Amino acid sequence: MKVLIAAFAHESNDFCPHLTTREMFEFYEGEEVLRHLPVADIFEEAGIEMIPAIFAVAQSYGPVEEQTYLYFENRILNVLRAHPDVDGIWMFCHGAMNVQNIGCGEYRLACDMRKIVGRNCVISFGMDLHGNIEEDMANQVNIFRCYHTAPHTDQPDTYRRTAKALVHYLQKGWRLFPQLRKLRMIFPGEMAATTVEPLKSIIARMKDWEENDPAVECASLYVGFAWTDAPRTSSTVVVVPSAPEYAEVCARRADELAELAFARRREFGFEVLSLRPAETARSSLYEMEAPVCVTDMGDNPTAGTTGGSLVLLREYLKINDPAKRVLVAGIYDPAAYACCRAHEIGDRFELDLGVNIDEITRPIRLDVVYRGWHDILGYDFITNPPIRRSSGAIVSVGSIDIVIVNEAIAFTQKVNFASCGLDAASYDVFVTKFGYIFPELKELSRSQIMSNTPGESYQMVAEFDYKHVIRPIFPVDDI
């Protein structure tokens, strides 16, 4: 038996003013694909030949440029055309890829692959739980399952579980399809953390089914991605049967899970204290135990923002308390980064900071001291070694240190800070452009605030001017 292995993933923010282009993707072909996806041993042990296609994954940003999508899709389809007799396909696909002039990237890819391999090939996707799933996906992909954690800590488990399910189907000769239910609700990820209720209990039920119910191969609740403005934007339930005789049982399980999630829709909220920007600065400096981790929720590059908001920096500059050490990591501004790199360490100079896209990125002039620059390292999956993700120039304005980056990045991992020579825990407050509190951020801090800032990942989705989302939908509509 032969299985094609690939990854093609992107989370697309329609409120970001730019497109995601080809050079923004981390791209590998051939055997390198297998080294970046933790599933090869599963197929090897089953005696299944692997046909590696591509690994193409980009950080969240604006919609994917049409030609960029077609370039990567064709790389996958060309491998399939060379091996039309593959028995299975295993892929990592995010679930919220939105493509210029095309729409849902994952659905388009699944349909185009089906045209080549036909209905007998078994397709399995490991996915992110922030996916907006086309209803017809359940007629194109046999197995798909999303992460059970947000913040995400179970990516390898999800990929391996869907790979094992694919092997199971192939060995049994099954060509089953899952049960899917669309829910009329949508939340930003920060209001759907799996560490707190109601999602904690909902996830626990799905895990119990996967571990103890012989009928259920995989169970998923996609909370959706609120910043894609499309008809498919909503939460989705998917239950994959473990054998043909369990199709009706899984239909009932899907109904049960959908009813449970929708019934608890008004309970979704932030994991930790959430404050507006001015309150965030005052409370983090004077009312909470240090070190305090602050996340800039409205400008979260992992949700597709530009990463250049100055909103929280402005608030800390207003207070400018020399007795309090603050770190802001990192603000995207390639021109300011280049300006810093032209100086020597220790130089004092005036710096214009701000990419000038909108009101929250309007430039400010700062009197800074240059502290140096570093390549910023990070890992994509925790099982992979860290690689360069961006570069950062560090400047000081009094007791405030600022990391200015030439590529947008969210500092969520210890290695992000360490590669810059920074000890986040030594500051009274450290600010990162992110949403919920990633596990490693909790380890670095004693207190946390999720700051409800403006930006392209603004949390108050009920205030959004959606053009394409199917209405009514909670909480935009009171249903």
Coordinates of C-alpha atoms in Angstrom, one line a residue:
M1 CA 0.0 0.0 0.0
K2 CA 1.1 3.6 -0.7
V3 CA 0.2 6.8 1.2
L4 CA 0.9 10.4 0.1
I5 CA 2.2 12.6 3.0
A6 CA 1.9 16.4 2.9
A7 CA 1.2 19.6 4.7
F8 CA -0.4 22.7 3.3
A9 CA -1.7 25.0 6.0
H10 CA -2.6 28.6 6.6
E11 CA -5.0 30.5 8.9
S12 CA -6.4 33.5 6.9
N13 CA -7.5 36.7 8.5
D14 CA -9.8 38.7 6.2
F15 CA -9.4 41.8 8.3
C16 CA -5.7 41.9 7.6
P17 CA -5.1 44.4 4.7
H18 CA -2.5 42.3 3.0
L19 CA -2.3 38.9 1.1
T20 CA -0.2 36.0 2.1
T21 CA 2.3 35.3 -0.7
R22 CA 4.6 32.4 -1.6
E23 CA 7.8 33.6 0.0
M24 CA 6.0 33.7 3.4
F25 CA 5.6 29.9 3.5
E26 CA 8.1 27.6 5.1
F27 CA 8.5 25.1 2.3
Y28 CA 10.1 21.7 2.0
E29 CA 9.8 18.8 -0.6
G30 CA 10.8 15.2 -0.7
E31 CA 12.2 13.4 2.4
E32 CA 12.4 16.6 4.3
V33 CA 8.6 16.6 4.5
L34 CA 8.7 13.4 6.6
R35 CA 11.2 15.0 9.0
H36 CA 8.8 17.8 9.7
L37 CA 5.7 15.7 10.4
P38 CA 5.6 13.2 13.3
V39 CA 3.9 10.4 11.5
A40 CA 6.4 8.5 9.4
D41 CA 7.0 5.7 12.0
I42 CA 3.3 4.9 12.0
F43 CA 3.3 4.1 8.3
E44 CA 6.7 2.4 8.4
E45 CA 5.5 0.0 11.1
A46 CA 2.4 -0.8 9.0
G47 CA 4.6 -1.6 6.0
I48 CA 3.0 1.2 4.0
E49 CA 5.2 3.0 1.4
M50 CA 5.2 6.8 1.9
I51 CA 5.1 9.3 -1.0
P52 CA 6.2 12.7 0.4
A53 CA 4.8 15.7 -1.5
I54 CA 5.3 19.1 0.2
F55 CA 5.4 20.8 3.5
A56 CA 4.1 24.4 3.0
V57 CA 3.0 26.2 6.2
A58 CA 2.8 29.9 6.8
Q59 CA 2.1 32.0 9.8
S60 CA -1.4 33.4 9.9
Y61 CA -1.9 36.5 7.9
G62 CA -4.3 37.9 5.2
P63 CA -6.0 35.7 2.6
V64 CA -3.7 33.5 0.5
E65 CA -2.9 35.0 -2.9
E66 CA -4.6 33.0 -5.6
Q67 CA -1.4 32.2 -7.5
T68 CA 0.4 31.2 -4.3
Y69 CA -2.3 28.8 -3.5
L70 CA -2.3 27.3 -7.0
Y71 CA 1.5 26.9 -7.0
F72 CA 1.4 24.8 -3.8
E73 CA -1.7 22.9 -4.8
N74 CA -0.2 22.0 -8.1
R75 CA 2.9 20.7 -6.4
I76 CA 0.7 18.3 -4.4
L77 CA -1.5 17.4 -7.4
N78 CA 1.5 16.7 -9.6
V79 CA 2.8 14.1 -7.1
L80 CA -0.7 12.5 -7.1
R81 CA -0.7 12.5 -10.9
A82 CA 2.6 10.6 -10.8
H83 CA 1.1 8.2 -8.2
P84 CA -2.7 8.0 -9.0
D85 CA -2.8 4.5 -7.4
V86 CA -2.1 5.7 -3.9
D87 CA -4.3 4.0 -1.4
G88 CA -4.4 6.9 1.1
I89 CA -3.5 10.5 1.6
W90 CA -2.5 12.0 5.0
M91 CA -2.2 15.7 5.4
F92 CA -1.9 18.5 7.9
C93 CA -4.4 21.2 6.8
H94 CA -5.3 24.0 9.1
G95 CA -9.0 24.5 8.4
A96 CA -9.2 28.3 8.1
M97 CA -7.3 28.9 4.8
N98 CA -9.2 31.5 2.8
V99 CA -7.9 32.0 -0.8
Q100 CA -8.3 35.0 -3.0
N101 CA -11.0 34.4 -5.7
I102 CA -11.3 30.7 -4.5
G103 CA -12.6 30.6 -0.9
C104 CA -11.9 27.6 1.3
G105 CA -8.4 26.2 0.4
E106 CA -8.8 22.9 2.3
Y107 CA -12.1 22.1 0.6
R108 CA -10.8 23.1 -2.9
L109 CA -7.7 20.9 -2.3
A110 CA -9.8 17.9 -1.2
C111 CA -12.1 18.1 -4.2
D112 CA -9.2 18.5 -6.6
M113 CA -7.4 15.5 -5.1
R114 CA -10.6 13.4 -5.3
K115 CA -10.7 14.1 -9.1
I116 CA -7.3 12.4 -9.4
V117 CA -7.6 9.5 -6.9
G118 CA -11.3 8.7 -7.1
R119 CA -13.5 7.6 -4.3
N120 CA -11.5 4.5 -3.3
C121 CA -8.6 6.5 -1.9
V122 CA -8.9 7.2 1.9
I123 CA -8.1 10.8 2.8
S124 CA -7.2 11.8 6.4
F125 CA -6.5 15.3 7.6
G126 CA -5.0 16.4 11.0
M127 CA -6.3 20.0 11.6
D128 CA -6.4 23.0 13.9
L129 CA -9.6 23.5 16.0
H130 CA -9.8 27.1 14.7
G131 CA -11.2 25.8 11.4
N132 CA -14.2 27.0 9.4
I133 CA -15.3 23.7 7.8
E134 CA -17.3 23.4 4.6
E135 CA -20.4 21.2 5.1
D136 CA -19.5 19.1 2.1
M137 CA -16.1 18.3 3.5
A138 CA -17.6 15.3 5.1
N139 CA -18.2 13.9 1.6
Q140 CA -14.7 14.5 0.4
V141 CA -12.4 13.6 3.4
N142 CA -12.9 10.3 5.2
I143 CA -11.1 11.2 8.4
F144 CA -10.5 14.6 10.0
R145 CA -9.9 15.5 13.5
C146 CA -8.8 18.8 15.2
Y147 CA -6.6 19.6 18.2
H148 CA -8.3 19.2 21.6
T149 CA -6.2 21.9 23.2
A150 CA -6.2 25.7 23.0
P151 CA -3.5 26.9 23.5
H152 CA -2.3 24.1 21.2
T153 CA -0.2 21.5 23.0
D154 CA -1.5 18.3 21.3
Q155 CA -0.6 18.9 17.6
P156 CA 1.6 15.7 17.4
D157 CA -1.1 13.7 19.1
T158 CA -3.7 14.9 16.6
Y159 CA -1.5 14.1 13.6
R160 CA -0.6 10.7 14.9
R161 CA -4.2 9.8 15.8
T162 CA -5.4 10.7 12.3
A163 CA -2.4 8.8 10.7
K164 CA -3.3 5.7 12.8
A165 CA -6.9 6.0 11.9
L166 CA -5.9 6.1 8.2
V167 CA -3.9 2.9 8.6
H168 CA -6.8 1.3 10.4
Y169 CA -9.2 2.1 7.5
L170 CA -6.7 0.9 4.9
Q171 CA -6.1 -2.4 6.7
K172 CA -9.8 -3.0 7.0
G173 CA -10.6 -1.8 3.5
W174 CA -13.1 0.7 4.7
R175 CA -14.2 3.8 2.8
L176 CA -16.3 5.5 5.5
F177 CA -17.2 9.2 5.9
P178 CA -17.7 11.2 9.1
Q179 CA -20.8 12.8 10.6
L180 CA -20.6 16.6 10.5
R181 CA -22.9 19.3 12.1
K182 CA -22.6 23.0 11.6
L183 CA -23.4 25.2 14.6
R184 CA -24.8 28.7 14.5
M185 CA -22.1 30.2 16.8
I186 CA -18.6 31.6 16.4
F187 CA -16.0 32.7 19.0
P188 CA -12.5 34.2 18.9
G189 CA -10.1 31.5 20.1
E190 CA -9.3 33.5 23.3
M191 CA -12.9 32.9 24.4
A192 CA -12.6 29.2 23.8
A193 CA -9.7 28.0 25.8
T194 CA -9.8 24.3 26.6
T195 CA -8.3 24.9 30.0
V196 CA -11.6 26.4 31.4
E197 CA -15.3 25.8 31.1
P198 CA -17.3 25.2 29.1
L199 CA -14.9 23.8 26.5
K200 CA -13.0 21.8 29.2
S201 CA -16.0 19.6 29.8
I202 CA -16.9 19.3 26.2
I203 CA -13.4 18.2 25.3
A204 CA -13.4 15.7 28.2
R205 CA -16.5 14.1 26.7
M206 CA -14.9 13.8 23.3
K207 CA -11.8 12.3 24.8
D208 CA -13.9 9.8 26.7
W209 CA -15.6 8.7 23.4
E210 CA -12.3 8.3 21.6
E211 CA -10.8 6.3 24.5
N212 CA -13.8 4.2 25.6
D213 CA -16.5 4.2 23.0
P214 CA -15.8 1.5 20.4
A215 CA -18.0 3.3 17.9
V216 CA -15.9 6.5 17.8
E217 CA -12.6 6.8 16.0
C218 CA -12.2 10.6 16.3
A219 CA -14.4 13.4 17.7
S220 CA -13.9 17.1 17.1
L221 CA -15.3 20.5 18.0
Y222 CA -14.0 23.2 15.6
V223 CA -14.7 26.4 17.4
G224 CA -14.1 28.2 14.1
F225 CA -11.9 31.2 13.1
A226 CA -13.9 34.4 13.7
W227 CA -11.7 36.6 11.5
T228 CA -12.6 34.9 8.2
D229 CA -15.7 36.5 6.8
A230 CA -17.2 33.6 4.8
P231 CA -20.4 31.6 4.6
R232 CA -18.7 28.6 6.2
T233 CA -17.5 30.7 9.2
S234 CA -19.0 29.0 12.3
S235 CA -18.3 26.2 14.8
T236 CA -18.5 22.6 13.6
V237 CA -18.8 19.2 15.1
V238 CA -17.3 16.1 13.4
V239 CA -17.5 12.5 14.6
V240 CA -15.6 9.8 12.7
P241 CA -16.9 6.2 12.9
S242 CA -14.5 3.4 13.8
A243 CA -16.3 0.8 11.7
P244 CA -19.2 0.7 9.1
E245 CA -21.7 -0.6 11.6
Y246 CA -21.3 2.5 13.8
A247 CA -22.5 5.1 11.4
E248 CA -25.8 5.6 13.1
V249 CA -24.2 5.7 16.6
C250 CA -21.8 8.4 15.4
A251 CA -24.7 10.4 13.9
R252 CA -26.3 10.4 17.4
R253 CA -23.0 11.3 19.0
A254 CA -22.6 14.2 16.5
D255 CA -26.1 15.4 17.4
E256 CA -25.4 15.1 21.1
L257 CA -22.1 17.0 20.9
A258 CA -23.7 19.8 18.7
E259 CA -26.6 20.2 21.1
L260 CA -24.3 20.3 24.2
A261 CA -21.9 22.9 22.7
F262 CA -24.7 25.2 21.4
A263 CA -26.6 24.9 24.8
R264 CA -23.5 26.2 26.6
R265 CA -22.7 29.0 24.1
R266 CA -23.3 31.8 26.6
E267 CA -20.7 30.4 29.0
F268 CA -17.7 31.0 26.6
G269 CA -15.3 33.7 27.9
F270 CA -11.7 34.7 28.6
E271 CA -9.4 32.3 30.4
V272 CA -7.9 35.0 32.7
L273 CA -8.4 38.6 33.5
S274 CA -9.2 40.7 30.5
L275 CA -8.8 44.5 30.6
R276 CA -8.8 47.5 28.2
P277 CA -5.4 48.9 27.3
A278 CA -5.2 51.8 29.9
E279 CA -6.4 49.5 32.7
T280 CA -4.0 46.8 31.5
A281 CA -1.0 49.1 32.0
R282 CA -2.0 50.4 35.4
S283 CA -3.0 47.0 36.8
S284 CA 0.0 45.2 35.5
L285 CA 2.4 47.7 37.0
Y286 CA 0.8 48.4 40.4
E287 CA -1.9 45.8 41.2
M288 CA -0.5 42.4 40.3
E289 CA 2.3 40.2 41.4
A290 CA 5.3 40.5 39.1
P291 CA 6.4 39.3 36.7
V292 CA 3.1 40.0 34.8
C293 CA 2.5 38.6 31.3
V294 CA 0.3 40.8 29.1
T295 CA -1.0 39.6 25.8
D296 CA -1.9 42.1 23.1
M297 CA -5.0 40.2 21.9
G298 CA -6.1 42.6 19.2
D299 CA -2.7 42.4 17.4
N300 CA -1.9 38.7 17.5
P301 CA 0.3 37.6 14.5
T302 CA -0.7 34.0 15.1
A303 CA -4.2 35.1 14.2
G304 CA -3.2 36.9 11.1
T305 CA -2.5 40.5 12.2
T306 CA 0.3 42.7 10.9
G307 CA 2.0 42.9 14.4
G308 CA 2.6 46.6 14.3
S309 CA 0.2 48.0 16.9
L310 CA 1.6 50.6 19.3
V311 CA -1.5 50.7 21.6
L312 CA 0.0 49.1 24.7
L313 CA 3.5 50.6 24.2
R314 CA 1.8 54.1 24.2
E315 CA 0.1 53.2 27.5
Y316 CA 3.3 52.2 29.2
L317 CA 5.1 55.3 27.8
K318 CA 2.4 57.5 29.4
I319 CA 3.1 56.1 32.8
N320 CA 6.9 55.8 32.2
D321 CA 7.7 54.7 35.8
P322 CA 11.6 54.4 36.1
A323 CA 11.1 52.0 39.0
K324 CA 9.2 49.5 36.8
R325 CA 11.0 47.4 34.1
V326 CA 8.8 46.7 31.1
L327 CA 9.5 44.5 28.0
V328 CA 7.4 44.9 24.8
A329 CA 8.2 42.0 22.4
G330 CA 7.9 42.5 19.6
I331 CA 6.6 45.3 17.4
Y332 CA 6.8 44.8 13.6
D333 CA 8.4 47.6 11.8
P334 CA 11.1 46.6 9.2
A335 CA 12.1 50.3 8.5
A336 CA 12.7 51.0 12.2
Y337 CA 14.5 47.6 12.5
A338 CA 16.8 48.6 9.6
C339 CA 17.4 52.0 11.2
C340 CA 18.5 50.4 14.5
R341 CA 20.9 48.0 12.6
A342 CA 22.7 50.9 11.1
H343 CA 23.8 52.0 14.7
E344 CA 26.4 50.8 17.1
I345 CA 25.4 49.2 20.4
G346 CA 25.0 51.9 23.0
D347 CA 24.1 54.6 20.5
R348 CA 21.4 57.1 21.5
F349 CA 19.2 58.5 18.8
E350 CA 15.7 59.4 17.7
L351 CA 13.7 56.6 16.2
D352 CA 10.4 56.8 14.4
L353 CA 8.5 53.6 15.2
G354 CA 5.2 52.6 13.5
V355 CA 4.3 51.1 10.1
N356 CA 1.6 53.7 9.5
I357 CA -1.1 51.3 8.3
D358 CA -4.0 52.6 10.4
E359 CA -4.7 54.5 13.6
I360 CA -3.1 51.9 15.9
T361 CA 0.1 51.9 13.9
R362 CA 0.6 55.6 13.5
P363 CA 4.3 56.4 14.1
I364 CA 5.7 57.8 17.3
R365 CA 9.1 59.4 17.8
L366 CA 11.2 57.9 20.6
D367 CA 14.5 58.8 22.2
V368 CA 16.1 55.3 22.3
V369 CA 19.3 53.6 23.3
Y370 CA 20.3 50.7 21.0
R371 CA 21.0 47.4 22.8
G372 CA 21.8 45.1 19.8
W373 CA 20.0 42.6 17.6
H374 CA 19.4 38.9 17.5
D375 CA 17.9 36.2 15.3
I376 CA 14.7 35.0 17.0
L377 CA 14.3 31.3 17.2
G378 CA 11.1 29.3 17.6
Y379 CA 9.7 25.9 16.8
D380 CA 6.6 25.1 14.7
F381 CA 5.7 21.8 16.5
I382 CA 7.2 21.1 19.9
T383 CA 8.7 17.9 18.5
N384 CA 10.8 19.9 16.0
P385 CA 14.0 21.8 16.8
P386 CA 13.7 25.6 16.8
I387 CA 14.7 27.6 13.7
R388 CA 14.9 31.3 12.8
R389 CA 11.5 32.9 12.8
S390 CA 12.4 36.6 12.7
S391 CA 15.1 39.0 13.7
G392 CA 14.8 41.6 16.4
A393 CA 16.5 44.9 17.3
I394 CA 16.3 45.8 21.0
V395 CA 16.1 49.4 22.1
S396 CA 15.5 51.0 25.5
V397 CA 13.3 54.0 26.4
G398 CA 14.1 54.6 30.0
S399 CA 13.1 51.4 31.8
I400 CA 11.1 50.1 28.9
D401 CA 12.8 47.7 26.5
I402 CA 11.3 47.2 23.1
V403 CA 12.0 44.4 20.6
I404 CA 11.5 45.7 17.0
V405 CA 11.1 42.8 14.5
N406 CA 11.5 42.6 10.8
E407 CA 8.9 39.8 10.5
A408 CA 5.8 39.6 12.7
I409 CA 6.1 37.1 15.5
A410 CA 4.4 36.3 18.7
F411 CA 6.7 35.7 21.6
T412 CA 5.1 32.6 23.2
Q413 CA 8.0 30.3 23.7
K414 CA 10.9 30.5 26.1
V415 CA 13.3 30.1 23.2
N416 CA 11.9 33.2 21.6
F417 CA 13.1 35.3 24.5
A418 CA 16.3 33.3 25.2
S419 CA 17.5 33.7 21.6
C420 CA 17.3 37.4 22.1
G421 CA 19.3 37.3 25.3
L422 CA 16.2 38.3 27.3
D423 CA 15.0 36.9 30.6
A424 CA 11.2 37.7 30.5
A425 CA 10.8 36.7 34.1
S426 CA 13.3 39.5 35.2
Y427 CA 10.9 42.2 34.2
D428 CA 7.9 43.6 36.2
V429 CA 5.8 43.3 33.0
F430 CA 6.5 41.6 29.7
V431 CA 4.1 42.2 26.8
T432 CA 3.7 39.9 23.8
K433 CA 1.5 40.1 20.7
F434 CA -0.6 37.0 21.3
G435 CA -4.1 36.0 22.5
Y436 CA -4.5 33.4 25.3
I437 CA -1.8 32.6 27.7
F438 CA 0.5 30.0 26.1
P439 CA 1.8 27.4 28.6
E440 CA 5.4 28.6 28.5
L441 CA 4.1 32.2 29.2
K442 CA 2.5 30.9 32.3
E443 CA 5.7 29.4 33.4
L444 CA 7.5 32.7 32.9
S445 CA 5.0 34.8 34.9
R446 CA 3.2 34.9 38.2
S447 CA 0.2 37.0 36.9
Q448 CA -1.5 37.4 33.5
I449 CA -3.7 39.8 31.7
M450 CA -5.2 39.3 28.3
S451 CA -5.5 42.9 27.1
N452 CA -8.6 43.6 25.0
T453 CA -6.8 45.8 22.5
P454 CA -8.1 47.0 19.1
G455 CA -6.7 45.5 15.9
E456 CA -7.2 42.9 13.2
S457 CA -7.8 40.1 15.9
Y458 CA -10.1 42.3 18.0
Q459 CA -12.1 40.0 20.4
M460 CA -15.5 41.6 20.3
V461 CA -16.8 39.8 17.3
A462 CA -20.4 41.0 17.9
E463 CA -19.2 44.4 16.8
F464 CA -17.8 43.2 13.4
D465 CA -19.3 44.3 10.2
Y466 CA -19.5 40.8 8.7
K467 CA -20.5 40.7 5.0
H468 CA -20.6 37.0 4.2
V469 CA -21.2 35.1 7.4
I470 CA -24.5 33.3 7.4
R471 CA -26.9 35.0 9.9
P472 CA -28.2 34.5 12.5
I473 CA -25.1 33.5 14.4
F474 CA -24.3 33.8 18.0
P475 CA -23.0 36.2 19.5
V476 CA -23.5 38.6 16.6
D477 CA -27.2 37.8 16.9
D478 CA -28.9 37.0 20.1
I479 CA -30.1 33.4 19.4

